Coordinates of C-alpha atoms and ligand atoms in Angstrom, one line a residue:
M218 CA 23.6 110.7 -117.0
T219 CA 23.1 112.1 -120.5
S220 CA 20.1 114.2 -121.3
N221 CA 18.8 111.5 -123.6
G222 CA 19.0 109.0 -120.7
R223 CA 16.8 111.2 -118.4
R224 CA 13.6 109.7 -117.1
S225 CA 11.6 112.7 -118.4
R226 CA 12.6 111.8 -122.0
G227 CA 10.1 108.9 -121.7
W228 CA 7.4 111.6 -121.7
Y229 CA 8.7 114.6 -123.6
G230 CA 11.5 113.2 -125.8
K231 CA 9.6 111.1 -128.3
L232 CA 8.8 112.3 -131.8
D233 CA 5.6 110.3 -132.0
R234 CA 2.0 110.6 -131.2
D235 CA 2.6 110.2 -127.4
G236 CA 5.4 112.8 -127.4
F237 CA 3.0 115.2 -129.2
I238 CA 0.4 114.7 -126.6
H239 CA 2.7 115.1 -123.6
R240 CA 4.4 118.2 -125.0
S241 CA 1.4 119.8 -126.6
W242 CA -0.9 119.8 -123.6
M243 CA 1.9 121.3 -121.4
K244 CA 2.4 124.0 -124.0
N245 CA -1.2 125.2 -123.3
Q246 CA 0.5 126.9 -120.3
G247 CA 2.9 128.8 -122.5
F248 CA 6.0 126.7 -122.1
P249 CA 8.3 127.2 -125.1
D250 CA 9.9 124.4 -127.2
H251 CA 13.2 124.6 -125.4
A252 CA 11.6 123.6 -122.1
F253 CA 11.4 120.1 -123.7
D254 CA 14.9 120.0 -125.1
G255 CA 16.2 117.4 -122.6
R256 CA 16.9 119.6 -119.7
P257 CA 16.1 118.2 -116.2
I258 CA 12.4 118.4 -115.4
I259 CA 11.9 119.2 -111.7
G260 CA 8.7 118.4 -109.9
I261 CA 7.8 120.8 -107.1
C262 CA 5.5 118.8 -104.8
N263 CA 3.4 121.4 -103.0
T264 CA 1.3 120.7 -99.9
W265 CA -0.1 124.3 -99.9
S266 CA -3.6 124.6 -98.6
E267 CA -5.7 127.1 -96.7
F268 CA -6.8 124.2 -94.5
T269 CA -3.1 123.8 -93.6
P270 CA -2.3 127.2 -92.3
C271 CA 1.2 126.0 -91.4
N272 CA 1.9 125.5 -95.1
A273 CA 0.1 128.7 -96.3
G274 CA 3.4 130.3 -97.3
L275 CA 4.4 127.6 -99.7
R276 CA 3.2 129.3 -102.9
V277 CA 5.9 132.0 -102.3
L278 CA 8.5 129.4 -101.8
A279 CA 7.4 127.4 -104.9
K280 CA 7.9 130.5 -107.0
A281 CA 11.4 130.9 -105.6
V282 CA 12.3 127.3 -106.3
K283 CA 11.2 127.7 -109.9
R284 CA 13.4 130.7 -110.3
G285 CA 16.4 128.7 -109.2
V286 CA 15.5 125.7 -111.4
W287 CA 15.2 127.9 -114.5
E288 CA 18.4 129.7 -113.6
A289 CA 20.3 126.4 -113.4
G290 CA 18.9 125.2 -116.8
G291 CA 16.1 123.0 -115.6
F292 CA 12.3 123.1 -116.2
P293 CA 10.2 123.3 -113.0
V294 CA 6.7 121.9 -112.9
E295 CA 4.6 122.4 -109.7
F296 CA 2.0 119.9 -108.7
P297 CA -0.3 119.6 -105.7
T298 CA -0.9 116.7 -103.3
T299 CA -3.0 115.9 -100.4
S300 CA -2.4 118.4 -97.6
L301 CA -2.7 117.5 -93.9
G302 CA -3.6 120.4 -91.6
E303 CA -2.7 119.0 -88.2
T304 CA -5.0 121.3 -86.2
Q305 CA -7.9 121.1 -88.7
M306 CA -8.3 117.4 -89.7
K307 CA -10.6 114.9 -88.0
P308 CA -10.3 112.3 -86.6
T309 CA -6.5 112.9 -86.7
A310 CA -4.0 113.9 -89.4
M311 CA -1.9 110.9 -88.7
L312 CA -4.6 108.7 -90.2
F313 CA -3.8 110.3 -93.5
R314 CA 0.0 110.4 -93.4
N315 CA 0.2 107.2 -95.4
L316 CA -2.5 108.4 -97.8
L317 CA -0.3 111.5 -98.5
A318 CA 2.7 109.2 -98.9
M319 CA 0.8 107.1 -101.4
D320 CA -0.4 110.2 -103.3
V321 CA 3.2 111.7 -103.4
E322 CA 4.7 108.3 -104.5
E323 CA 2.2 107.8 -107.3
C324 CA 2.4 111.4 -108.6
I325 CA 6.2 111.3 -108.7
R326 CA 6.2 107.9 -110.5
A327 CA 3.4 108.7 -112.9
Y328 CA 4.6 112.1 -114.1
G329 CA 7.7 112.8 -116.2
M330 CA 10.1 114.3 -113.7
D331 CA 13.8 113.7 -113.1
G332 CA 14.0 115.1 -109.6
V333 CA 11.7 116.6 -107.0
V334 CA 11.6 119.3 -104.4
L335 CA 9.2 118.6 -101.5
L336 CA 7.4 121.6 -100.0
G337 CA 6.0 120.6 -96.7
G338 CA 6.0 121.7 -93.1
C339 CA 3.0 120.8 -91.0
D340 CA 3.6 117.7 -88.9
K341 CA 2.6 114.9 -91.2
T342 CA 3.4 116.6 -94.5
T343 CA 7.1 116.3 -94.1
P344 CA 7.3 112.6 -93.3
G345 CA 4.5 111.7 -95.6
Q346 CA 6.2 113.4 -98.5
I347 CA 9.6 111.8 -97.8
M348 CA 8.0 108.4 -97.4
G349 CA 6.4 108.7 -100.8
A350 CA 9.5 110.1 -102.5
A351 CA 11.7 107.4 -100.9
S352 CA 9.6 104.7 -102.6
V353 CA 10.4 106.2 -106.0
D354 CA 14.0 107.2 -105.2
L355 CA 14.6 110.1 -107.5
P356 CA 17.0 113.0 -106.6
T357 CA 15.1 114.8 -103.9
I358 CA 15.4 117.9 -101.7
V359 CA 13.1 119.3 -99.0
V360 CA 12.2 123.0 -98.5
S361 CA 10.3 123.4 -95.2
A362 CA 7.5 125.9 -94.7
G363 CA 9.4 127.4 -91.7
P364 CA 8.1 128.3 -88.3
M365 CA 5.7 131.1 -87.4
L366 CA 7.0 134.2 -85.7
N367 CA 7.2 133.9 -81.9
G368 CA 3.8 134.0 -80.2
K369 CA 3.1 137.1 -78.2
W370 CA 0.4 137.8 -75.6
R371 CA 0.3 140.3 -72.8
G372 CA 4.0 141.1 -73.0
R373 CA 5.3 137.6 -73.1
D374 CA 6.3 134.9 -75.5
I375 CA 3.8 132.1 -76.0
G376 CA 4.4 128.9 -77.9
S377 CA 2.0 127.2 -80.2
G378 CA 0.7 124.1 -78.7
T379 CA 2.7 124.2 -75.5
H380 CA 0.7 127.2 -74.1
V381 CA -2.6 125.8 -75.3
W382 CA -2.1 122.8 -73.0
K383 CA -1.0 125.0 -70.2
F384 CA -3.8 127.5 -70.6
S385 CA -6.5 124.9 -70.9
E386 CA -5.2 123.2 -67.7
D387 CA -5.3 126.7 -66.0
V388 CA -8.9 127.2 -67.2
R389 CA -9.9 123.8 -65.8
A390 CA -8.2 124.6 -62.6
G391 CA -10.0 127.9 -62.4
Q392 CA -6.8 130.0 -62.7
M393 CA -7.6 131.6 -66.1
T394 CA -10.8 133.0 -67.4
I395 CA -12.3 131.9 -70.7
Q396 CA -12.1 135.5 -71.9
E397 CA -8.3 135.5 -71.2
F398 CA -8.0 132.1 -72.9
M399 CA -9.7 133.3 -76.0
S400 CA -7.8 136.6 -76.2
A401 CA -4.5 134.5 -76.4
E402 CA -5.6 133.0 -79.7
A403 CA -4.6 135.7 -82.2
G404 CA -1.3 136.4 -80.4
N405 CA -0.5 132.7 -80.6
S406 CA -0.3 132.6 -84.4
R407 CA 1.1 135.9 -85.8
S408 CA 2.3 134.7 -89.2
V409 CA 2.0 131.9 -91.6
G410 CA 4.3 129.0 -90.8
T411 CA 4.5 125.9 -88.6
C412 CA 4.2 125.7 -84.9
M413 CA 7.1 127.7 -83.5
T414 CA 7.9 125.4 -80.6
M415 CA 10.1 122.4 -81.1
G416 CA 7.0 120.4 -81.9
T417 CA 6.8 117.7 -84.6
A418 CA 6.9 120.1 -87.5
S419 CA 10.1 121.9 -86.3
T420 CA 11.5 118.5 -85.2
M421 CA 11.0 117.0 -88.6
A422 CA 12.4 120.1 -90.4
S423 CA 15.4 119.9 -88.1
L424 CA 16.0 116.2 -88.7
V425 CA 15.6 116.8 -92.5
E426 CA 18.5 119.3 -92.2
V427 CA 20.5 117.0 -90.0
M428 CA 20.1 114.1 -92.5
G429 CA 21.3 116.4 -95.2
L430 CA 18.1 116.4 -97.2
S431 CA 17.7 120.2 -97.2
L432 CA 20.2 123.0 -97.5
P433 CA 21.7 124.2 -94.3
T434 CA 19.6 126.6 -92.1
N435 CA 16.3 125.2 -93.6
A436 CA 14.8 124.2 -90.2
A437 CA 14.8 127.4 -88.2
L438 CA 14.5 130.4 -90.6
P439 CA 11.1 131.9 -89.9
A440 CA 8.4 131.2 -92.6
V441 CA 8.3 134.9 -93.4
D442 CA 12.1 135.6 -93.3
A443 CA 13.3 136.6 -96.8
R444 CA 16.2 134.3 -96.3
R445 CA 13.9 131.3 -96.5
T446 CA 12.8 132.5 -99.9
T447 CA 16.5 132.8 -100.9
L448 CA 17.0 129.2 -99.6
A449 CA 14.2 128.0 -101.8
H450 CA 15.8 129.7 -104.8
L451 CA 19.1 128.1 -104.1
T452 CA 17.4 124.7 -103.6
G453 CA 16.0 125.1 -107.1
R454 CA 19.6 125.4 -108.4
R455 CA 20.8 122.5 -106.3
I456 CA 18.2 120.0 -107.4
V457 CA 19.2 120.5 -111.0
R458 CA 22.7 119.6 -110.0
L459 CA 21.6 116.5 -108.1
V460 CA 19.7 115.3 -111.2
E461 CA 22.8 116.0 -113.4
D462 CA 24.9 113.9 -111.0
D463 CA 22.1 111.3 -110.4
V464 CA 22.3 111.7 -106.6
R465 CA 19.2 109.8 -105.5
L466 CA 17.4 110.1 -102.2
S467 CA 18.8 106.7 -101.0
R468 CA 22.3 108.1 -101.3
I469 CA 21.4 110.8 -98.7
L470 CA 19.1 108.8 -96.4
T471 CA 21.5 106.1 -95.2
R472 CA 21.7 104.2 -91.9
E473 CA 24.3 106.8 -90.9
S474 CA 22.0 109.8 -91.6
F475 CA 19.3 108.1 -89.5
E476 CA 21.7 107.7 -86.6
N477 CA 22.6 111.4 -86.9
A478 CA 18.9 112.2 -86.8
I479 CA 18.5 110.2 -83.6
L480 CA 21.4 111.9 -81.9
A481 CA 20.2 115.3 -83.0
N482 CA 16.6 114.6 -81.9
A483 CA 17.9 114.2 -78.4
A484 CA 20.0 117.4 -78.6
I485 CA 17.1 119.5 -79.8
G486 CA 14.5 118.0 -77.4
G487 CA 12.6 116.8 -80.5
S488 CA 9.2 115.4 -80.7
S489 CA 8.4 111.8 -79.7
N490 CA 6.6 111.6 -83.1
A491 CA 9.9 111.5 -84.8
V492 CA 10.2 107.9 -83.8
V493 CA 7.3 106.6 -85.9
H494 CA 8.1 108.9 -88.8
L495 CA 11.8 107.9 -89.0
L496 CA 10.9 104.2 -88.7
A497 CA 8.4 104.5 -91.5
I498 CA 10.9 106.4 -93.8
A499 CA 13.6 103.9 -93.1
G500 CA 11.2 101.1 -94.0
R501 CA 10.6 102.6 -97.4
L502 CA 14.3 102.7 -98.1
G503 CA 15.2 99.3 -96.7
V504 CA 17.4 100.9 -94.1
E505 CA 17.6 98.6 -91.0
L506 CA 16.3 100.8 -88.2
T507 CA 14.5 99.5 -85.1
L508 CA 12.9 101.1 -82.0
D509 CA 16.0 100.0 -80.0
D510 CA 18.2 102.2 -82.2
F511 CA 16.6 105.2 -80.6
E512 CA 18.6 104.3 -77.5
L513 CA 21.6 105.8 -79.4
G514 CA 20.4 109.2 -78.3
A515 CA 19.6 108.3 -74.7
D516 CA 22.8 109.8 -73.3
I517 CA 22.8 112.9 -75.5
P518 CA 22.0 116.0 -73.4
L519 CA 19.4 118.6 -74.3
L520 CA 21.2 121.4 -76.0
V521 CA 18.3 123.4 -77.4
N522 CA 16.3 125.4 -74.9
C523 CA 13.1 125.5 -76.8
M524 CA 9.5 124.7 -75.7
P525 CA 8.2 122.2 -74.8
S526 CA 11.4 121.0 -73.2
G527 CA 12.8 124.5 -72.5
Q528 CA 11.7 128.1 -72.6
Y529 CA 12.5 129.7 -76.0
L530 CA 10.9 129.5 -79.5
M531 CA 12.1 128.7 -83.0
E532 CA 12.8 132.3 -83.9
D533 CA 15.2 132.5 -81.0
F534 CA 16.7 129.2 -82.1
C535 CA 17.3 130.6 -85.6
Y536 CA 19.0 133.8 -84.3
A537 CA 21.1 131.7 -82.0
G538 CA 22.6 129.7 -84.8
G539 CA 20.0 127.1 -85.6
I540 CA 20.8 123.5 -86.6
P541 CA 24.4 124.3 -87.8
A542 CA 25.3 125.4 -84.3
V543 CA 23.8 122.2 -82.9
L544 CA 25.7 120.1 -85.4
A545 CA 28.9 121.9 -84.3
E546 CA 28.2 120.8 -80.7
L547 CA 27.6 117.2 -81.7
G548 CA 31.0 117.3 -83.5
N549 CA 32.7 114.0 -83.8
R550 CA 29.6 112.1 -82.5
L551 CA 28.1 112.7 -85.9
R552 CA 28.5 109.8 -88.4
F553 CA 29.9 110.5 -91.9
A554 CA 26.9 111.0 -94.2
T555 CA 26.5 112.6 -97.6
T556 CA 24.2 115.6 -98.0
V557 CA 22.4 117.3 -100.9
L558 CA 25.6 119.4 -101.1
Q559 CA 27.3 116.2 -102.1
S560 CA 29.7 116.4 -99.2
D561 CA 29.7 115.3 -95.6
I562 CA 27.2 116.6 -93.0
R563 CA 30.1 118.3 -91.1
D564 CA 30.3 120.8 -93.9
Y565 CA 26.9 122.1 -92.7
C566 CA 28.6 123.4 -89.5
A567 CA 32.0 124.2 -90.8
D568 CA 31.4 128.0 -90.2
A569 CA 28.8 127.6 -87.5
E570 CA 28.7 129.8 -84.4
C571 CA 26.4 130.0 -81.5
Y572 CA 25.2 133.5 -80.8
N573 CA 23.2 132.8 -77.7
R574 CA 24.2 130.2 -75.1
D575 CA 20.9 130.5 -73.3
V576 CA 19.2 129.1 -76.4
I577 CA 21.8 126.6 -77.7
A578 CA 23.9 125.3 -74.9
A579 CA 27.4 123.9 -75.1
F580 CA 27.6 120.1 -75.0
E581 CA 29.7 120.3 -71.8
D582 CA 27.1 122.6 -70.1
P583 CA 23.8 121.4 -71.4
V584 CA 20.2 122.5 -70.6
K585 CA 19.5 119.0 -69.3
D586 CA 21.4 115.7 -69.1
A587 CA 20.5 112.6 -71.1
A588 CA 17.5 113.9 -72.9
G589 CA 17.0 111.4 -75.7
I590 CA 13.9 109.3 -76.2
R591 CA 13.9 106.3 -73.9
V592 CA 12.6 103.0 -75.2
L593 CA 10.6 101.0 -72.6
R594 CA 9.9 97.3 -72.6
G595 CA 8.3 94.9 -70.2
S596 CA 5.2 92.9 -69.6
L597 CA 3.0 95.9 -70.5
A598 CA 4.8 96.7 -73.8
P599 CA 6.5 93.6 -75.2
D600 CA 7.1 95.3 -78.5
G601 CA 8.1 98.6 -76.9
A602 CA 6.9 102.0 -75.8
I603 CA 8.6 105.3 -75.5
I604 CA 8.9 108.3 -73.2
K605 CA 10.5 111.7 -73.7
P606 CA 12.4 112.4 -70.4
S607 CA 13.2 116.0 -71.3
A608 CA 9.5 116.8 -71.3
A609 CA 8.7 114.8 -68.1
S610 CA 8.8 115.5 -64.4
P611 CA 12.1 114.0 -63.2
E612 CA 10.6 112.7 -59.9
L613 CA 8.0 110.7 -61.9
L614 CA 10.4 108.9 -64.2
E615 CA 10.8 106.1 -61.6
H616 CA 7.3 105.4 -60.3
T617 CA 5.0 102.6 -59.2
G618 CA 1.3 103.2 -58.7
P619 CA -2.2 101.9 -59.2
A620 CA -3.8 102.1 -62.6
V621 CA -6.9 104.2 -63.3
V622 CA -8.1 102.8 -66.6
F623 CA -10.1 104.4 -69.4
E624 CA -11.3 101.9 -72.0
N625 CA -11.3 104.4 -74.9
I626 CA -11.2 108.2 -75.6
E627 CA -15.0 108.5 -75.0
D628 CA -14.6 106.9 -71.6
L629 CA -11.8 109.3 -70.7
R630 CA -13.8 112.4 -71.7
E631 CA -16.8 111.2 -69.8
R632 CA -15.1 110.4 -66.5
I633 CA -11.8 112.4 -66.2
D634 CA -13.5 115.4 -64.6
D635 CA -15.9 113.4 -62.4
E636 CA -15.4 114.6 -58.8
N637 CA -16.0 111.0 -57.7
L638 CA -13.2 109.5 -59.8
E639 CA -11.0 107.5 -57.5
V640 CA -7.6 108.9 -58.3
T641 CA -4.7 110.3 -56.5
R642 CA -1.5 112.0 -57.6
N643 CA 0.2 108.6 -57.4
S644 CA -2.2 106.9 -59.7
V645 CA -1.2 105.9 -63.2
L646 CA -3.7 107.0 -65.9
V647 CA -4.1 104.3 -68.6
L648 CA -5.9 104.9 -71.9
K649 CA -6.7 102.1 -74.3
G650 CA -7.9 102.0 -77.9
C651 CA -5.9 104.9 -79.3
G652 CA -3.2 102.9 -81.3
P653 CA -2.9 102.9 -85.0
R654 CA -5.8 100.5 -85.5
G655 CA -7.8 101.3 -82.5
Y656 CA -8.7 104.9 -82.9
P657 CA -7.8 104.7 -85.9
G658 CA -4.7 106.7 -86.7
M659 CA -3.0 106.8 -83.4
P660 CA -4.1 110.4 -82.3
E661 CA -2.2 112.8 -80.1
V662 CA -4.2 112.2 -77.0
G663 CA -1.5 110.4 -74.9
N664 CA -1.1 113.5 -72.7
M665 CA -4.4 113.0 -71.0
P666 CA -5.7 115.9 -69.0
I667 CA -5.0 115.8 -65.3
P668 CA -8.3 114.9 -63.4
K669 CA -10.0 118.2 -62.6
R670 CA -10.0 117.6 -58.8
L671 CA -6.2 117.1 -58.8
A672 CA -5.7 120.0 -61.3
G673 CA -7.5 122.2 -58.8
Q674 CA -5.0 121.1 -56.2
G675 CA -2.2 122.4 -58.3
I676 CA -1.1 119.0 -59.7
R677 CA 0.2 119.5 -63.2
D678 CA 1.8 116.1 -64.0
M679 CA 1.1 112.4 -63.5
V680 CA 2.3 109.2 -65.1
R681 CA 0.1 108.5 -68.1
I682 CA 0.3 105.5 -70.4
S683 CA -1.4 104.7 -73.7
D684 CA -1.0 103.3 -77.2
A685 CA -1.6 106.8 -78.5
R686 CA 0.9 109.5 -79.6
M687 CA 1.4 112.9 -78.0
S688 CA 1.7 116.3 -79.7
G689 CA 5.3 117.3 -80.1
T690 CA 4.4 120.6 -78.4
A691 CA 3.1 118.8 -75.3
F692 CA 4.9 117.8 -72.1
G693 CA 4.5 115.6 -69.1
T694 CA 5.5 112.1 -67.8
V695 CA 3.7 110.4 -70.7
V696 CA 4.4 106.9 -71.9
L697 CA 3.4 106.5 -75.5
H698 CA 3.2 104.1 -78.5
V699 CA 2.6 101.1 -76.3
A700 CA 2.9 98.0 -78.6
P701 CA 1.1 95.8 -79.3
E702 CA -1.8 98.2 -79.0
A703 CA -4.9 97.3 -77.0
Q704 CA -7.1 96.9 -80.1
I705 CA -5.2 93.9 -81.3
G706 CA -5.0 92.3 -77.9
G707 CA -1.7 93.7 -76.5
P708 CA -1.3 93.4 -72.7
L709 CA -2.6 97.0 -72.5
A710 CA -6.0 95.5 -73.3
L711 CA -5.9 93.4 -70.1
V712 CA -5.1 96.2 -67.6
R713 CA -7.8 96.9 -65.0
T714 CA -8.2 99.8 -62.5
G715 CA -6.2 99.0 -59.4
D716 CA -3.5 97.0 -61.1
Q717 CA 0.0 98.2 -60.1
I718 CA 2.2 99.5 -62.9
M719 CA 5.9 100.1 -62.6
L720 CA 7.7 102.6 -64.8
S721 CA 11.5 102.9 -64.7
A722 CA 12.8 105.2 -67.4
S723 CA 16.4 104.7 -66.3
R724 CA 16.2 100.9 -66.7
G725 CA 13.9 101.1 -69.8
K726 CA 11.1 99.1 -68.0
L727 CA 7.3 99.2 -68.1
E728 CA 5.8 96.4 -66.1
L729 CA 2.3 95.3 -65.3
L730 CA 2.6 93.9 -61.9
V731 CA -0.2 91.3 -62.2
D732 CA 0.2 87.6 -61.7
S733 CA 0.5 85.7 -65.0
R734 CA -2.3 83.3 -64.2
E735 CA -4.6 86.2 -63.6
L736 CA -3.6 87.7 -66.9
A737 CA -4.2 84.4 -68.7
R738 CA -7.7 84.4 -67.2
R739 CA -8.4 87.9 -68.4
R740 CA -7.1 87.0 -71.9
E741 CA -9.5 84.1 -72.2
S742 CA -12.4 86.5 -71.8
W743 CA -11.0 89.2 -74.1
R744 CA -12.7 89.5 -77.5
P745 CA -11.4 91.6 -80.4
E746 CA -13.7 94.3 -81.6
A747 CA -15.3 93.7 -85.0
Q748 CA -14.1 95.8 -88.0
R749 CA -15.9 99.1 -87.7
Y750 CA -15.3 100.4 -91.3
S751 CA -17.0 98.9 -94.3
R752 CA -15.5 101.1 -97.0
G753 CA -13.1 103.9 -97.9
Y754 CA -9.6 104.8 -96.7
A755 CA -10.4 104.0 -93.0
R756 CA -11.1 100.4 -94.1
L757 CA -7.9 100.2 -96.1
Y758 CA -5.9 101.7 -93.2
T759 CA -7.3 99.5 -90.4
D760 CA -6.8 96.4 -92.5
H761 CA -3.2 97.1 -93.3
V762 CA -1.6 99.5 -90.7
L763 CA 1.5 98.3 -88.9
Q764 CA 2.1 98.8 -85.2
A765 CA 3.9 101.8 -83.8
H766 CA 7.3 100.1 -83.4
Q767 CA 7.2 99.4 -87.2
G768 CA 6.4 103.0 -88.0
A769 CA 2.7 102.7 -88.5
D770 CA 3.1 102.5 -92.3
L771 CA 0.7 100.4 -94.4
D772 CA 2.1 96.9 -94.8
F773 CA 2.0 97.0 -98.6
L774 CA 3.8 100.3 -98.8
V775 CA 7.0 99.3 -97.1
G776 CA 9.9 99.3 -99.5
K777 CA 10.3 100.9 -102.9
D778 CA 9.7 100.3 -106.6
T779 CA 12.1 102.1 -108.9
R780 CA 11.3 100.3 -112.1
P781 CA 10.4 102.3 -115.1
V782 CA 6.6 102.9 -115.3
T783 CA 4.9 100.2 -117.3
R784 CA 1.6 98.4 -117.0
E785 CA 3.4 95.6 -115.2
S786 CA 5.0 97.8 -112.5
H787 CA 1.6 98.7 -111.3
Ligands
LIG56 FE1 0.9 122.5 -88.4 FE2 1.8 122.5 -85.7 S1 -0.2 122.4 -86.5 S2 2.9 122.6 -87.6

């Protein structure tokens, strides 16, 4: 593309009143004339926020990206968007993923940029940014915030998220004091950066690298490692090249790259949340991807021994070789797919080596067999549900037991620790009302706490089923994303305490063992809940959110619009 044909010329290339306005107001920041000479203008989309501690290092990275852009002959312009602090937002950051995506999409479209570098990290920031960018489809690269340093407490490594769940269960079981619990807080988070377990943030950063949307090694370099700053600098140089060669996002995120992501998600023991995020991103690009495609990874073994599926943390993963070493193990199973280096993904692992086999296992000698997300279907989940076997108790993956039903999250909180709750270790805990529309926002509450009485007996896992999600740092035999959700009358809405439920992960089955005539009777008396929200984003969201198996995007945001900006295109 010639410099005159660049998108940014529509803002800064005109010698008329509009051109004056666009250039002049930018010059109030001290930019010289030559910044507007037709060179590629690169937007740096920054989700930095002190309310998103995971992304608190992004200002440093933004500076480094700018260095690289200037060096390569481009003009970098940083802009902020909504930031989603997973641990800080109520009711749940997932409610706002699509809002971030909308914000990113509209900013990229409305401003005069030719390419964009996405700076994200915390769970929803990465998929939200990519969804938005995909709907505009300019040349795009991601630089992730990077994981925190390993957590340390009383001489041992502790993992963000994973140990919070363990410690809180220990407190409930009387095996840890509240003073010990609180003293672990500071050791848990020793630097800026994302959760340093293989939670959703590390998973999405890993999959971004596997899909070739970042430079190699982006996923695992610690947030405070100088090499991450170097990577940001090099990314600035690379995005200028992608603009010059007009390599758009849709050239990178193809069906093949999504398949590679599914394979890799199994190998890294990635978060179950990757399912809704990948489905939503694919929906923006028009890539045919369904829940059933996640079965592609079902037979891939667990290679990365990181919490919550294993024992190590992201810093260890980085030093062991990171994603390039995992790609090398996947070898010919990988599909051919173009990357931001404008070559095949195999080039990311051409020189890769594994430096610690305890952390990254060989494909022939894995940490666990068949670790990929399993898709479940049956009378309880006609549109599907998922389970993450690598984080589950093997003996519970085939289980039939009586349901103990909680109608919503408030009901769960009120009764789960009731000493009189009729529950045994064979019971199946069922939680309703936590799907995309029901909560709303599909919160990470699927890993319900073990009833206090059973926790006190040392029981740490039970089969749990809901239309909710689960934190990528959590573990347990937890069936998630049941669709259709209870709120819109899915079969989950009809389950009653005492019903038998059958889970078979090996056969992909989730059955409600109740006579169909009885279910028909129950359906007759079921009534949908009235719309709870009269205004604002929650109203928009609940009116338009799709179900989990469709990525939980808003229905009117699916697809893209790459037309030049005019009054009609809006
Ligand atoms: Fe932000 Fe985990 S809370 S990455």
